[in-house]
Amino acid sequence: MPSPTKESTIPSLPPALMTTTLQPPPSPNTHRLRKLQSAHNLGAKASMMGTPSLISQQRLQQQQQHHSQHHPLQRSGSPVRRNVSASNRSPQRGRANSDAAMANPFNSMMTPARRNLLSTRNHLADAMSLERLIRDGPVDGDVTGSLESARLKILNQGIKSDADGMSSLRIYVWLILLDSPILDTDSYLSLIHRGASPAYSKIRNDTFRTLTTDPLFRRRVSEASLIRLLNAIAWKLHDAREDRLGKPQGGGRPSLAQIEERPSTSSGAVSTDSPSQTSSPAVRQRARALTLTTEGSESSGVSEPGTYVQGMNVLAAPFLYAARSEAEAFIAFYQFLTKECPGYIRGAMDGVHKGLALVDKVLAIVDPKLSSYLLTKNLSAEIYAFPSVLTLCACTPPLPEVLRLWDFLFAFGPHLNILCIVAQLMLIRNEILTSPSPNKLLRSFPALQADQIKNLAVNILRKIPDDVYAEIISHAK
């Protein structure tokens, strides 16, 4: 296995996944559809039958293993990263696979118990390129081994992309790692044709501010595309909420075309300081309506909690940038929100606040001096790290580095973003400690360096206690 991050927290895939019925193969003349089909073959189909995602199933299995070994856990739903010695090694775990076909750069950081999960890899898949593995699907039907081999390739080699971060392969890899079900385009279009969702005003008040300083994103992704995606997500979450409450799913909203378009400047940014700064009465009225609707939406019931929160626009941006269609971006984003971090968009975003507390806790463990200095300046993570936790660091440019970091996070767990944020702090440790006003430095983190952050995050992982890591895994649920 490529890294300690998932070797200890993600065991082998459940047998039920191995017998899942595959969809009929698409036309051999359509290369893109072949790639998408094999992506779903390599990923899980269990989600189509209402079962948890790959990562959720693996975490549950790991939790059950720990309970059977009477591991002392305060949280019943939290799997734990374990340092297992020869004396207490689980019977299912043998010795390390020291003659693995592919070299793992993190082997020196890993205990033998963690390295042992490398033996689940399929060595025929090891010999294949990542692109061929995604295109052709699991080798000899070995989903578990092929998936582990793919993760190791992502860690060792990355996903090939150009200078702008564009890759025809990336979205398919993300769909696999997120265990996304197949979605036909008509299902996405049906959500679009329903018109404005209950969260539409909030969405419109955020989308024009999304990555406004990033020319790569602005050139490739239109605001209209981002609005459609977020509005469709809001409808989907709204329907799920209505189902839980036993209410009929409603339409009756005006279509997007019937809603007055928000004026925009040539730069794509609109001043929100005051409605009086706009030029015409109609524009002032529109700006005031957007502001009032957004600010009072939670209390007034206009936008229900759990359908849209501020910041989802930035979180959606990399999905649209990497995807080859809005429908692909939609299903990957929806799967991410509902399976990996539902706590980030639920109610008062409790998952985000738990993540911020964990940033402080981890920093105090791995670098007490830096942690103490920040606290003496009244700088807790709540002040400087909120955007980084909520958006998985997508708020920090450059976008190509965000995509590379997300490859790592999707392969080994989005919860590792907590460690990646601590890693960013440690990379600028000297500047923080020598700055009389580190608040100015932390208002915007330095440009992302995905490889350095990944390496340091894995090193941080070795230093934190098992109970803290269990909290990190479960904080976004």
Short mmCIF file of C-alpha atoms in Angstrom, two decimals:
data_model
loop_
_atom_site.label_atom_id
_atom_site.label_comp_id
_atom_site.label_asym_id
_atom_site.label_seq_id
_atom_site.Cartn_x
_atom_site.Cartn_y
_atom_site.Cartn_z
CA MET A 1 0.00 0.00 0.00
CA PRO A 2 1.35 3.45 -0.81
CA SER A 3 1.00 5.28 2.47
CA PRO A 4 0.17 4.77 6.13
CA THR A 5 -2.89 6.88 5.69
CA LYS A 6 -5.16 4.20 4.33
CA GLU A 7 -3.26 1.01 5.11
CA SER A 8 -4.26 1.19 8.73
CA THR A 9 -7.73 2.63 8.26
CA ILE A 10 -8.90 0.90 5.08
CA PRO A 11 -8.84 -2.91 4.99
CA SER A 12 -9.70 -5.10 2.06
CA LEU A 13 -12.90 -4.48 0.18
CA PRO A 14 -15.94 -6.52 1.31
CA PRO A 15 -16.70 -9.71 -0.65
CA ALA A 16 -20.11 -8.38 -1.71
CA LEU A 17 -18.39 -5.83 -3.90
CA MET A 18 -16.59 -8.53 -5.84
CA THR A 19 -19.80 -10.08 -7.10
CA THR A 20 -21.54 -6.88 -8.17
CA THR A 21 -23.23 -7.16 -11.55
CA LEU A 22 -21.51 -4.97 -14.12
CA GLN A 23 -23.26 -2.86 -16.68
CA PRO A 24 -23.13 -3.99 -20.35
CA PRO A 25 -20.04 -2.65 -22.12
CA PRO A 26 -20.56 0.43 -24.27
CA SER A 27 -19.70 0.66 -27.93
CA PRO A 28 -16.03 -0.12 -28.60
CA ASN A 29 -15.96 2.80 -30.96
CA THR A 30 -16.44 5.30 -28.17
CA HIS A 31 -13.17 5.62 -26.29
CA ARG A 32 -14.50 8.02 -23.70
CA LEU A 33 -17.48 5.84 -22.85
CA ARG A 34 -15.22 2.79 -22.55
CA LYS A 35 -13.10 4.68 -20.09
CA LEU A 36 -16.11 5.76 -18.06
CA GLN A 37 -17.54 2.21 -18.05
CA SER A 38 -14.30 0.65 -16.85
CA ALA A 39 -14.00 3.40 -14.28
CA HIS A 40 -17.27 2.29 -12.78
CA ASN A 41 -16.16 -1.33 -13.03
CA LEU A 42 -12.99 -0.57 -11.10
CA GLY A 43 -14.97 1.54 -8.66
CA ALA A 44 -17.95 0.19 -6.75
CA LYS A 45 -21.46 -0.47 -7.98
CA ALA A 46 -22.68 -1.12 -4.49
CA SER A 47 -23.84 2.48 -4.14
CA MET A 48 -26.47 1.84 -6.82
CA MET A 49 -28.00 -0.75 -4.51
CA GLY A 50 -28.17 1.64 -1.56
CA THR A 51 -25.06 0.33 0.20
CA PRO A 52 -22.33 2.57 1.66
CA SER A 53 -19.42 3.79 -0.43
CA LEU A 54 -16.12 1.93 -0.70
CA ILE A 55 -14.45 4.09 1.90
CA SER A 56 -17.42 3.85 4.25
CA GLN A 57 -17.52 0.06 3.96
CA GLN A 58 -13.80 -0.19 4.58
CA ARG A 59 -13.97 2.06 7.62
CA LEU A 60 -16.85 0.04 9.02
CA GLN A 61 -14.93 -3.19 8.56
CA GLN A 62 -11.89 -1.70 10.27
CA GLN A 63 -14.07 -0.54 13.14
CA GLN A 64 -15.45 -4.04 13.58
CA GLN A 65 -11.95 -5.48 13.63
CA HIS A 66 -10.93 -3.09 16.38
CA HIS A 67 -14.00 -3.92 18.43
CA SER A 68 -13.24 -7.63 18.13
CA GLN A 69 -9.77 -6.94 19.52
CA HIS A 70 -11.26 -4.92 22.42
CA HIS A 71 -9.51 -1.74 21.38
CA PRO A 72 -10.41 1.07 23.83
CA LEU A 73 -12.31 3.66 21.81
CA GLN A 74 -14.52 6.41 23.17
CA ARG A 75 -16.28 6.89 19.83
CA SER A 76 -18.04 3.79 18.60
CA GLY A 77 -17.90 4.90 14.97
CA SER A 78 -14.23 5.82 14.78
CA PRO A 79 -11.65 3.55 13.19
CA VAL A 80 -8.11 3.99 14.51
CA ARG A 81 -4.66 4.10 12.99
CA ARG A 82 -2.66 1.50 14.84
CA ASN A 83 1.02 0.86 15.50
CA VAL A 84 0.94 -2.92 15.72
CA SER A 85 3.98 -4.74 17.09
CA ALA A 86 4.85 -8.39 16.55
CA SER A 87 3.34 -9.28 19.91
CA ASN A 88 -0.12 -7.91 19.26
CA ARG A 89 -0.45 -8.17 15.51
CA SER A 90 -3.88 -9.21 14.28
CA PRO A 91 -4.05 -12.82 13.06
CA GLN A 92 -5.16 -11.55 9.64
CA ARG A 93 -1.95 -9.59 9.20
CA GLY A 94 1.26 -11.32 8.24
CA ARG A 95 4.72 -9.97 7.69
CA ALA A 96 5.53 -7.09 5.41
CA ASN A 97 5.66 -7.65 1.70
CA SER A 98 9.30 -6.66 1.36
CA ASP A 99 9.62 -7.70 -2.29
CA ALA A 100 6.78 -5.57 -3.62
CA ALA A 101 6.98 -4.95 -7.34
CA MET A 102 6.74 -1.18 -6.99
CA ALA A 103 8.81 0.92 -4.62
CA ASN A 104 6.87 2.90 -2.04
CA PRO A 105 8.57 6.19 -1.12
CA PHE A 106 6.91 6.13 2.31
CA ASN A 107 8.04 2.60 3.26
CA SER A 108 10.61 3.97 5.69
CA MET A 109 7.83 5.71 7.61
CA MET A 110 5.58 2.68 7.84
CA THR A 111 5.32 -0.05 10.42
CA PRO A 112 5.45 -3.65 9.16
CA ALA A 113 1.72 -3.99 9.83
CA ARG A 114 0.95 -1.10 7.52
CA ARG A 115 3.29 -2.31 4.80
CA ASN A 116 1.65 -5.70 4.89
CA LEU A 117 -1.48 -4.42 3.16
CA LEU A 118 0.64 -3.94 0.05
CA SER A 119 0.21 -7.68 -0.45
CA THR A 120 -3.42 -7.06 -1.44
CA ARG A 121 -2.24 -5.34 -4.60
CA ASN A 122 -2.54 -7.04 -7.93
CA HIS A 123 0.95 -7.29 -9.38
CA LEU A 124 -0.39 -7.60 -12.92
CA ALA A 125 -2.11 -4.26 -12.32
CA ASP A 126 1.20 -2.91 -11.00
CA ALA A 127 2.74 -3.52 -14.40
CA MET A 128 0.01 -1.54 -16.17
CA SER A 129 -0.14 2.21 -16.55
CA LEU A 130 -2.81 4.02 -14.57
CA GLU A 131 -4.53 5.08 -17.79
CA ARG A 132 -4.71 1.50 -19.04
CA LEU A 133 -5.93 0.24 -15.67
CA ILE A 134 -8.74 2.80 -15.65
CA ARG A 135 -9.63 2.09 -19.27
CA ASP A 136 -9.62 -1.72 -19.07
CA GLY A 137 -10.94 -2.13 -15.53
CA PRO A 138 -9.81 -4.51 -12.77
CA VAL A 139 -7.33 -7.19 -13.77
CA ASP A 140 -8.90 -10.68 -13.75
CA GLY A 141 -11.86 -9.26 -11.84
CA ASP A 142 -9.65 -8.42 -8.85
CA VAL A 143 -11.27 -5.16 -7.75
CA THR A 144 -9.46 -5.00 -4.41
CA GLY A 145 -5.97 -5.56 -5.76
CA SER A 146 -6.47 -3.32 -8.78
CA LEU A 147 -7.80 -0.51 -6.64
CA GLU A 148 -4.86 -0.72 -4.25
CA SER A 149 -2.45 -0.72 -7.20
CA ALA A 150 -4.18 2.36 -8.60
CA ARG A 151 -3.81 4.16 -5.28
CA LEU A 152 -0.11 3.39 -5.19
CA LYS A 153 0.31 4.68 -8.74
CA ILE A 154 -1.44 7.92 -7.76
CA LEU A 155 0.93 8.34 -4.84
CA ASN A 156 4.14 7.40 -6.64
CA GLN A 157 3.53 8.77 -10.11
CA GLY A 158 0.58 11.13 -9.81
CA ILE A 159 -1.98 11.66 -12.55
CA LYS A 160 -0.44 12.94 -15.76
CA SER A 161 -1.63 16.42 -16.64
CA ASP A 162 -0.46 19.47 -18.55
CA ALA A 163 0.80 22.74 -17.11
CA ASP A 164 -2.76 23.93 -16.53
CA GLY A 165 -3.58 20.80 -14.53
CA MET A 166 -5.80 19.42 -17.30
CA SER A 167 -6.03 15.66 -17.61
CA SER A 168 -8.50 13.50 -19.51
CA LEU A 169 -7.98 10.77 -16.90
CA ARG A 170 -8.43 12.61 -13.61
CA ILE A 171 -12.22 12.81 -13.45
CA TYR A 172 -12.51 9.05 -14.01
CA VAL A 173 -10.03 8.38 -11.22
CA TRP A 174 -12.03 10.64 -8.90
CA LEU A 175 -15.28 8.90 -9.83
CA ILE A 176 -13.71 5.58 -8.89
CA LEU A 177 -12.17 6.76 -5.63
CA LEU A 178 -15.40 8.46 -4.58
CA ASP A 179 -17.38 5.34 -5.49
CA SER A 180 -19.70 7.39 -7.68
CA PRO A 181 -22.72 5.64 -9.21
CA ILE A 182 -23.54 5.89 -12.90
CA LEU A 183 -25.65 8.95 -13.72
CA ASP A 184 -27.31 9.48 -17.06
CA THR A 185 -27.32 13.02 -18.39
CA ASP A 186 -31.11 13.17 -18.47
CA SER A 187 -31.24 12.82 -14.68
CA TYR A 188 -28.99 15.85 -14.32
CA LEU A 189 -31.01 17.79 -16.89
CA SER A 190 -34.24 17.02 -15.05
CA LEU A 191 -32.82 18.78 -11.98
CA ILE A 192 -31.80 21.76 -14.10
CA HIS A 193 -35.26 22.02 -15.68
CA ARG A 194 -36.90 22.27 -12.27
CA GLY A 195 -35.70 25.84 -12.09
CA ALA A 196 -34.56 27.78 -9.05
CA SER A 197 -34.03 25.75 -5.90
CA PRO A 198 -34.82 27.09 -2.40
CA ALA A 199 -31.12 27.96 -2.11
CA TYR A 200 -30.93 29.80 -5.43
CA SER A 201 -30.48 33.30 -3.97
CA LYS A 202 -27.60 32.17 -1.80
CA ILE A 203 -25.98 30.44 -4.74
CA ARG A 204 -26.22 33.54 -6.92
CA ASN A 205 -24.72 35.62 -4.17
CA ASP A 206 -21.62 33.39 -4.11
CA THR A 207 -20.90 32.14 -7.60
CA PHE A 208 -19.56 35.37 -9.09
CA ARG A 209 -16.90 35.45 -6.35
CA THR A 210 -15.60 31.95 -7.07
CA LEU A 211 -11.84 31.90 -7.73
CA THR A 212 -12.03 35.33 -9.33
CA THR A 213 -8.23 35.73 -9.31
CA ASP A 214 -7.58 32.39 -11.02
CA PRO A 215 -7.37 32.90 -14.80
CA LEU A 216 -7.30 29.14 -15.48
CA PHE A 217 -10.62 28.59 -13.78
CA ARG A 218 -12.26 31.69 -15.22
CA ARG A 219 -11.21 30.70 -18.73
CA ARG A 220 -12.54 27.14 -18.52
CA VAL A 221 -15.59 27.30 -16.22
CA SER A 222 -18.41 29.79 -16.70
CA GLU A 223 -20.46 31.19 -13.86
CA ALA A 224 -23.59 29.81 -15.53
CA SER A 225 -22.13 26.30 -15.34
CA LEU A 226 -21.33 26.73 -11.65
CA ILE A 227 -24.85 28.03 -10.96
CA ARG A 228 -26.43 25.06 -12.71
CA LEU A 229 -24.29 22.57 -10.81
CA LEU A 230 -24.91 24.09 -7.39
CA ASN A 231 -28.61 24.56 -8.05
CA ALA A 232 -28.92 20.91 -9.08
CA ILE A 233 -27.01 19.84 -5.94
CA ALA A 234 -29.32 21.99 -3.83
CA TRP A 235 -32.38 20.32 -5.39
CA LYS A 236 -30.92 16.86 -4.81
CA LEU A 237 -30.15 17.61 -1.15
CA HIS A 238 -33.54 19.27 -0.75
CA ASP A 239 -35.30 16.17 -2.09
CA ALA A 240 -33.33 13.93 0.25
CA ARG A 241 -34.36 16.13 3.16
CA GLU A 242 -38.00 16.05 2.09
CA ASP A 243 -37.86 12.26 1.86
CA ARG A 244 -36.53 12.04 5.40
CA LEU A 245 -39.31 14.30 6.64
CA GLY A 246 -41.95 12.48 4.62
CA LYS A 247 -42.92 15.55 2.62
CA PRO A 248 -43.82 15.54 -1.07
CA GLN A 249 -41.09 16.81 -3.37
CA GLY A 250 -42.14 20.14 -4.76
CA GLY A 251 -41.58 21.97 -7.98
CA GLY A 252 -43.47 25.15 -8.65
CA ARG A 253 -40.36 27.32 -8.69
CA PRO A 254 -39.71 29.80 -11.48
CA SER A 255 -37.23 28.64 -14.11
CA LEU A 256 -33.71 30.04 -14.14
CA ALA A 257 -34.47 31.91 -17.34
CA GLN A 258 -37.41 33.66 -15.66
CA ILE A 259 -35.26 35.00 -12.84
CA GLU A 260 -33.64 38.35 -13.40
CA GLU A 261 -29.98 37.99 -14.34
CA ARG A 262 -27.46 39.49 -11.95
CA PRO A 263 -25.41 42.25 -13.60
CA SER A 264 -21.68 41.66 -13.67
CA THR A 265 -18.63 43.77 -14.41
CA SER A 266 -16.10 42.95 -17.08
CA SER A 267 -13.74 41.53 -14.48
CA GLY A 268 -16.37 39.11 -13.20
CA ALA A 269 -16.54 40.68 -9.73
CA VAL A 270 -19.33 42.72 -8.21
CA SER A 271 -18.97 45.03 -5.26
CA THR A 272 -21.04 43.89 -2.31
CA ASP A 273 -20.16 46.67 0.10
CA SER A 274 -23.40 48.54 -0.35
CA PRO A 275 -26.35 48.51 -2.74
CA SER A 276 -25.99 52.25 -3.10
CA GLN A 277 -22.67 51.78 -4.93
CA THR A 278 -24.44 50.25 -7.94
CA SER A 279 -25.51 52.41 -10.81
CA SER A 280 -29.26 52.01 -11.33
CA PRO A 281 -32.29 51.61 -9.01
CA ALA A 282 -33.07 48.21 -10.51
CA VAL A 283 -29.53 46.99 -9.86
CA ARG A 284 -29.59 48.40 -6.32
CA GLN A 285 -32.89 46.64 -5.62
CA ARG A 286 -31.56 43.37 -7.00
CA ALA A 287 -28.35 43.58 -4.93
CA ARG A 288 -30.33 44.41 -1.78
CA ALA A 289 -32.70 41.50 -2.37
CA LEU A 290 -29.81 39.08 -2.79
CA THR A 291 -28.15 40.31 0.40
CA LEU A 292 -31.30 40.15 2.50
CA THR A 293 -32.29 36.74 1.17
CA THR A 294 -28.85 35.31 1.91
CA GLU A 295 -28.45 36.77 5.36
CA GLY A 296 -31.89 35.75 6.55
CA SER A 297 -32.26 32.46 4.74
CA GLU A 298 -31.53 30.10 7.61
CA SER A 299 -33.85 31.83 10.04
CA SER A 300 -36.61 32.55 7.57
CA GLY A 301 -36.70 29.06 6.12
CA VAL A 302 -35.99 30.28 2.57
CA SER A 303 -32.95 28.02 2.34
CA GLU A 304 -33.00 24.97 4.52
CA PRO A 305 -29.88 23.83 6.34
CA GLY A 306 -28.18 21.01 4.54
CA THR A 307 -29.03 22.18 1.02
CA TYR A 308 -26.42 24.89 0.51
CA VAL A 309 -23.82 26.63 2.65
CA GLN A 310 -21.48 29.43 1.75
CA GLY A 311 -18.23 28.01 0.47
CA MET A 312 -19.74 25.15 -1.50
CA ASN A 313 -19.10 27.23 -4.61
CA VAL A 314 -15.34 27.03 -4.06
CA LEU A 315 -15.56 23.35 -3.16
CA ALA A 316 -17.41 22.66 -6.42
CA ALA A 317 -14.93 24.57 -8.57
CA PRO A 318 -12.24 21.86 -8.96
CA PHE A 319 -14.88 19.29 -9.89
CA LEU A 320 -16.11 21.44 -12.77
CA TYR A 321 -12.55 22.26 -13.82
CA ALA A 322 -11.46 18.61 -13.90
CA ALA A 323 -14.65 17.10 -15.35
CA ARG A 324 -15.42 16.77 -19.03
CA SER A 325 -19.12 17.44 -18.49
CA GLU A 326 -21.35 19.02 -15.86
CA ALA A 327 -23.05 15.67 -15.26
CA GLU A 328 -19.70 14.09 -14.31
CA ALA A 329 -18.89 16.97 -12.01
CA PHE A 330 -22.35 16.78 -10.46
CA ILE A 331 -22.29 13.10 -9.48
CA ALA A 332 -18.70 13.28 -8.17
CA PHE A 333 -19.46 16.40 -6.13
CA TYR A 334 -22.72 15.01 -4.78
CA GLN A 335 -21.04 11.76 -3.77
CA PHE A 336 -18.27 13.68 -2.05
CA LEU A 337 -20.69 15.87 -0.09
CA THR A 338 -23.02 13.11 1.03
CA LYS A 339 -20.53 10.30 1.68
CA GLU A 340 -17.29 11.98 2.70
CA CYS A 341 -18.17 15.25 4.43
CA PRO A 342 -21.90 15.59 5.16
CA GLY A 343 -21.00 17.36 8.40
CA TYR A 344 -19.51 20.24 6.42
CA ILE A 345 -22.86 21.21 4.92
CA ARG A 346 -25.21 20.22 7.74
CA GLY A 347 -26.76 22.84 10.01
CA ALA A 348 -24.09 25.08 11.49
CA MET A 349 -21.31 23.20 9.69
CA ASP A 350 -20.35 21.27 12.81
CA GLY A 351 -17.93 19.14 10.83
CA VAL A 352 -15.92 22.18 9.79
CA HIS A 353 -15.67 23.43 13.38
CA LYS A 354 -14.58 19.98 14.55
CA GLY A 355 -11.93 20.04 11.85
CA LEU A 356 -10.68 23.44 13.00
CA ALA A 357 -10.37 22.19 16.58
CA LEU A 358 -8.38 19.24 15.26
CA VAL A 359 -6.00 21.53 13.39
CA ASP A 360 -5.19 23.18 16.72
CA LYS A 361 -4.87 19.82 18.46
CA VAL A 362 -2.59 18.26 15.85
CA LEU A 363 -0.39 21.34 15.64
CA ALA A 364 0.03 21.32 19.43
CA ILE A 365 1.18 17.68 19.24
CA VAL A 366 3.63 17.91 16.35
CA ASP A 367 4.95 21.45 16.88
CA PRO A 368 4.25 22.77 20.42
CA LYS A 369 6.40 25.85 19.94
CA LEU A 370 4.57 27.00 16.83
CA SER A 371 1.21 26.21 18.42
CA SER A 372 2.02 28.20 21.57
CA TYR A 373 3.23 31.17 19.58
CA LEU A 374 0.03 31.32 17.54
CA LEU A 375 -2.09 31.04 20.67
CA THR A 376 -0.20 33.90 22.33
CA LYS A 377 -1.26 35.96 19.33
CA ASN A 378 -4.87 34.80 19.79
CA LEU A 379 -4.68 32.92 16.50
CA SER A 380 -6.65 29.71 16.70
CA ALA A 381 -7.49 27.74 13.59
CA GLU A 382 -11.03 29.19 13.69
CA ILE A 383 -9.51 32.51 12.66
CA TYR A 384 -7.14 31.54 9.86
CA ALA A 385 -8.01 28.01 8.66
CA PHE A 386 -11.78 28.03 8.17
CA PRO A 387 -11.65 28.35 4.34
CA SER A 388 -8.92 25.70 4.08
CA VAL A 389 -10.91 23.17 6.10
CA LEU A 390 -14.22 23.82 4.35
CA THR A 391 -12.82 23.73 0.80
CA LEU A 392 -10.09 21.08 1.19
CA CYS A 393 -7.53 23.80 0.48
CA ALA A 394 -9.18 24.70 -2.85
CA CYS A 395 -9.19 28.33 -1.69
CA THR A 396 -5.39 28.44 -1.97
CA PRO A 397 -3.92 28.73 -5.48
CA PRO A 398 -2.59 27.56 -7.85
CA LEU A 399 -5.41 25.37 -9.12
CA PRO A 400 -3.17 22.70 -10.74
CA GLU A 401 -1.59 22.07 -7.32
CA VAL A 402 -5.06 21.86 -5.75
CA LEU A 403 -5.94 19.10 -8.21
CA ARG A 404 -2.77 17.17 -7.38
CA LEU A 405 -3.47 17.48 -3.66
CA TRP A 406 -7.03 16.29 -4.20
CA ASP A 407 -5.74 13.23 -6.06
CA PHE A 408 -3.94 12.29 -2.85
CA LEU A 409 -6.90 13.13 -0.59
CA PHE A 410 -9.43 11.16 -2.63
CA ALA A 411 -7.09 8.18 -2.81
CA PHE A 412 -6.35 8.02 0.91
CA GLY A 413 -9.16 9.93 2.58
CA PRO A 414 -10.37 13.56 2.46
CA HIS A 415 -10.03 13.65 6.27
CA LEU A 416 -6.25 13.92 5.70
CA ASN A 417 -6.86 17.54 4.72
CA ILE A 418 -6.52 18.35 8.43
CA LEU A 419 -2.93 17.11 8.34
CA CYS A 420 -2.31 18.94 5.05
CA ILE A 421 -3.31 22.23 6.68
CA VAL A 422 -0.94 21.62 9.58
CA ALA A 423 1.74 20.78 7.01
CA GLN A 424 1.22 24.15 5.32
CA LEU A 425 1.75 25.89 8.65
CA MET A 426 4.95 23.96 9.27
CA LEU A 427 6.27 24.83 5.81
CA ILE A 428 6.17 28.53 6.77
CA ARG A 429 7.11 27.92 10.40
CA ASN A 430 10.12 30.25 10.45
CA GLU A 431 8.22 33.10 8.84
CA ILE A 432 5.42 32.74 11.41
CA LEU A 433 7.76 32.61 14.40
CA THR A 434 9.73 35.65 13.28
CA SER A 435 6.67 37.70 12.37
CA PRO A 436 5.42 40.15 15.00
CA SER A 437 2.01 39.98 13.34
CA PRO A 438 1.48 36.46 11.94
CA ASN A 439 -2.19 37.25 11.37
CA LYS A 440 -1.24 39.17 8.23
CA LEU A 441 0.81 36.22 7.01
CA LEU A 442 -2.02 33.75 7.58
CA ARG A 443 -4.73 35.81 5.91
CA SER A 444 -3.77 34.01 2.72
CA PHE A 445 -1.61 30.90 2.79
CA PRO A 446 1.40 30.74 0.44
CA ALA A 447 0.96 29.00 -2.90
CA LEU A 448 0.23 25.30 -2.56
CA GLN A 449 3.08 22.85 -3.08
CA ALA A 450 1.25 19.56 -3.28
CA ASP A 451 4.23 17.20 -3.15
CA GLN A 452 5.81 18.86 -0.12
CA ILE A 453 2.48 18.99 1.68
CA LYS A 454 1.79 15.30 1.01
CA ASN A 455 5.21 14.21 2.26
CA LEU A 456 4.95 16.28 5.42
CA ALA A 457 1.36 15.18 6.08
CA VAL A 458 2.41 11.52 6.00
CA ASN A 459 5.22 12.30 8.42
CA ILE A 460 2.80 14.11 10.74
CA LEU A 461 0.57 11.04 10.70
CA ARG A 462 3.24 9.00 12.45
CA LYS A 463 3.37 11.43 15.36
CA ILE A 464 -0.27 11.72 16.35
CA PRO A 465 -2.00 9.35 18.81
CA ASP A 466 -4.53 6.82 17.64
CA ASP A 467 -7.45 8.48 19.40
CA VAL A 468 -6.71 11.82 17.72
CA TYR A 469 -6.52 10.15 14.33
CA ALA A 470 -9.84 8.46 15.01
CA GLU A 471 -11.35 11.91 15.56
CA ILE A 472 -9.84 13.14 12.31
CA ILE A 473 -11.41 10.27 10.37
CA SER A 474 -14.89 10.84 11.80
CA HIS A 475 -14.96 14.63 12.18
CA ALA A 476 -16.75 15.33 8.88
CA LYS A 477 -19.51 12.74 9.30
#
